[in-house]
Coordinates of C-alpha atoms in Angstrom, one line a residue:
M375 CA -25.8 -4.6 2.7
T376 CA -26.0 -4.6 -1.4
A377 CA -26.3 -7.9 -3.2
R378 CA -22.7 -7.5 -4.5
H379 CA -21.6 -8.2 -1.0
R380 CA -24.9 -10.4 0.3
K381 CA -23.0 -12.8 -2.5
L382 CA -19.5 -12.7 -0.9
A383 CA -20.9 -13.0 2.8
Q384 CA -22.5 -16.0 2.0
T385 CA -19.3 -17.5 0.0
P386 CA -16.8 -17.6 2.9
A387 CA -15.3 -20.7 1.6
A388 CA -13.7 -19.0 -2.0
F389 CA -12.1 -16.1 0.2
V390 CA -10.8 -18.6 2.8
N391 CA -8.8 -20.8 0.6
S392 CA -8.0 -18.0 -1.6
V393 CA -3.8 -17.1 -1.3
A394 CA -1.7 -14.3 -2.1
P395 CA 0.8 -15.1 -3.9
V396 CA 3.5 -13.3 -1.3
Q397 CA 1.4 -14.8 2.0
H398 CA 4.1 -17.7 2.2
L399 CA 6.4 -14.5 3.0
I400 CA 4.3 -13.0 5.7
T401 CA 6.4 -12.4 9.1
Y402 CA 5.2 -9.9 12.0
E403 CA 7.7 -8.1 13.7
N404 CA 7.2 -5.7 16.3
K405 CA 7.9 -1.8 16.0
V406 CA 7.2 1.5 17.7
F407 CA 5.5 4.1 15.7
R408 CA 6.7 7.8 15.6
E409 CA 5.1 10.4 16.6
G410 CA 5.4 12.2 13.9
F411 CA 5.6 15.6 15.4
G412 CA 8.6 17.6 16.6
S413 CA 11.6 15.8 16.8
D414 CA 9.8 12.7 16.0
V415 CA 9.3 13.1 12.2
S416 CA 10.3 10.9 9.5
L417 CA 11.6 11.3 6.0
Y418 CA 8.8 11.1 4.4
Q419 CA 7.1 13.9 6.2
Q420 CA 10.4 16.4 5.0
P421 CA 9.3 19.3 2.6
P422 CA 8.9 17.9 -0.9
S423 CA 12.5 17.0 -2.0
P424 CA 14.3 14.9 -4.7
E425 CA 15.6 12.7 -1.6
V426 CA 12.0 12.7 -0.2
D427 CA 10.4 11.8 -3.6
S428 CA 12.6 8.9 -4.1
A429 CA 12.5 7.2 -0.4
W430 CA 8.5 7.6 -1.0
E431 CA 8.8 5.9 -5.0
R432 CA 11.7 3.5 -3.0
L433 CA 8.3 1.9 -1.5
Y434 CA 6.1 0.6 -3.9
D435 CA 7.2 1.9 -7.9
F436 CA 7.5 -1.7 -9.0
G437 CA 5.2 -1.5 -11.3
V438 CA 3.2 -4.4 -11.8
S439 CA 4.1 -8.2 -10.8
R440 CA 3.7 -11.0 -12.6
I441 CA 3.0 -14.6 -10.7
T442 CA 2.6 -18.2 -11.9
K443 CA -0.5 -19.3 -13.8
E444 CA -0.6 -21.9 -10.4
E445 CA -0.4 -18.3 -8.0
A446 CA -3.1 -17.0 -9.9
S447 CA -5.7 -20.0 -9.9
K448 CA -5.3 -19.5 -5.8
L449 CA -6.8 -15.8 -6.1
V450 CA -10.0 -15.3 -4.9
N451 CA -10.5 -12.5 -7.9
Q452 CA -9.7 -13.8 -11.2
T453 CA -7.1 -12.2 -13.4
Y454 CA -5.6 -12.0 -16.8
R455 CA -2.5 -14.0 -18.1
L456 CA 0.1 -11.7 -19.7
P457 CA -0.4 -11.0 -23.5
G458 CA 1.9 -13.3 -24.9
D459 CA 2.5 -15.9 -22.1
E460 CA 0.6 -18.7 -21.1
D461 CA 2.1 -19.3 -18.2
H462 CA 2.0 -16.0 -16.5
Y463 CA -0.7 -13.7 -14.6
V464 CA -0.8 -10.0 -14.5
V465 CA -0.9 -8.8 -10.3
H466 CA -0.1 -5.5 -8.5
L467 CA -0.3 -5.7 -4.6
D468 CA -2.5 -3.8 -3.2
V469 CA -0.4 -2.1 -0.3
F470 CA 1.8 -0.4 -3.4
H471 CA -1.2 1.3 -5.2
Q472 CA -2.2 2.6 -1.3
L473 CA 1.2 3.6 -1.0
H474 CA 1.1 5.1 -4.5
C475 CA -2.3 6.8 -3.2
L476 CA -0.9 8.0 -0.5
N477 CA 1.4 9.5 -2.1
M478 CA -0.2 11.7 -4.2
L479 CA -2.0 13.4 -1.2
R480 CA 1.0 14.2 -0.3
K481 CA 2.2 15.9 -3.4
A482 CA -0.9 17.4 -3.4
L483 CA -0.3 19.2 -0.4
H484 CA 2.2 21.0 -1.7
P485 CA 1.3 22.5 -5.2
D486 CA 3.9 25.0 -5.6
Y487 CA 6.4 22.2 -5.6
Y488 CA 4.8 19.7 -7.8
K489 CA 3.4 22.1 -10.5
E490 CA 5.5 20.7 -13.2
G491 CA 4.3 17.5 -14.4
M492 CA 1.7 16.8 -11.9
H493 CA -1.4 15.4 -13.6
M494 CA -3.2 15.6 -10.4
N495 CA -7.0 15.7 -10.4
K496 CA -10.0 15.9 -7.8
Q497 CA -11.0 12.4 -9.1
H498 CA -8.3 10.3 -8.6
L499 CA -7.3 12.1 -5.6
D500 CA -10.8 11.5 -4.2
H501 CA -10.2 7.8 -5.1
C502 CA -7.3 7.6 -3.5
V503 CA -8.5 9.3 -0.4
E504 CA -11.4 6.2 -0.5
N505 CA -8.8 4.0 -1.4
I506 CA -7.1 4.2 1.9
R507 CA -10.2 4.4 4.3
Q508 CA -11.0 1.4 2.9
S509 CA -8.1 0.0 3.5
L510 CA -7.5 1.2 7.2
I511 CA -11.0 -0.1 7.8
C512 CA -10.5 -3.4 6.1
S513 CA -7.4 -3.7 8.2
A514 CA -8.1 -2.1 11.2
D515 CA -4.9 -1.3 13.3
V516 CA -6.5 -2.2 16.8
T517 CA -3.5 -1.1 18.7
P518 CA -4.3 0.8 22.2
L519 CA -2.7 4.2 22.0
V520 CA -2.6 5.4 25.5
W521 CA -2.4 8.4 27.4
Q522 CA 1.0 9.3 29.3
W523 CA 2.7 12.0 30.7
V524 CA 4.7 14.2 28.2
D525 CA 7.8 16.2 30.7
R526 CA 7.9 19.4 27.8
V527 CA 4.5 20.0 27.6
Q528 CA 4.0 19.0 31.7
E529 CA 0.4 17.7 31.1
V530 CA -0.9 13.7 29.8
R531 CA -1.4 13.6 26.4
I532 CA -2.4 10.5 23.8
T533 CA 0.7 9.1 22.6
G534 CA 1.5 7.6 19.2
N535 CA 5.1 6.6 19.7
I536 CA 4.0 3.0 21.0
M537 CA 4.8 -0.6 19.9
H538 CA 2.9 -2.5 17.0
K539 CA 2.3 -5.7 15.4
C540 CA 3.3 -5.1 11.4
R541 CA 3.8 -7.3 8.5
D542 CA 7.6 -6.9 7.5
Y543 CA 7.2 -4.7 4.9
D544 CA 10.6 -5.0 3.3
K545 CA 10.0 -8.9 2.5
I546 CA 6.8 -7.9 0.9
M547 CA 8.5 -4.5 -0.7
E548 CA 11.4 -7.7 -2.2
W549 CA 8.8 -9.6 -3.4
G550 CA 7.3 -6.5 -5.3
L551 CA 10.9 -6.5 -7.1
E552 CA 11.0 -10.1 -7.5
H553 CA 8.0 -10.4 -9.6
R554 CA 7.9 -7.1 -11.3
L555 CA 7.2 -6.6 -14.7
N556 CA 10.2 -5.4 -16.5
H557 CA 8.0 -4.4 -20.2
E558 CA 5.3 -2.3 -20.5
L559 CA 2.3 -4.0 -20.2
N560 CA 0.0 -3.8 -23.3
F561 CA -3.6 -5.5 -23.1
T562 CA -4.7 -3.7 -26.3
G563 CA -6.2 -6.2 -29.0
F564 CA -5.2 -9.4 -26.3
H565 CA -8.0 -11.7 -25.5

């Protein structure tokens, strides 16, 4: 354990009292996951196309968000105030960053389609893998996968299309849209 991790582990009160600016909207819903094989695939798994790209980008492409000074004061990690706006601060919900990273990895699987305009480098993709790895461990979905009889193959197999308890992402996405910063963010020369 690094000194930084020990320090954080010794000060849990700061984190317990921290409130994400979207926390008041968090509700849960039951969702059955798709298998992602055969006929049980989603739009997000389809071959690259403008429609697929648009669907992915609608999940997270809100830019950064602005929150009030009061909301910023409740964060365990300090953030910066917006240049020229004493009452608002800048944040970016990590779920939006994680979805961006997953989309970058998806695009890397199709270099022939995304060769134009893609500024992917190995370091960025490695960052994305690490970010998603850490997020999965942090969130640790412990829904048990089960084994069931599958008629089409006539055997018992692990089944992924099972019920999960999920945060209502639509509410989080709506918050992102409502709080997005509608101008270019520039901290150059700003203190």
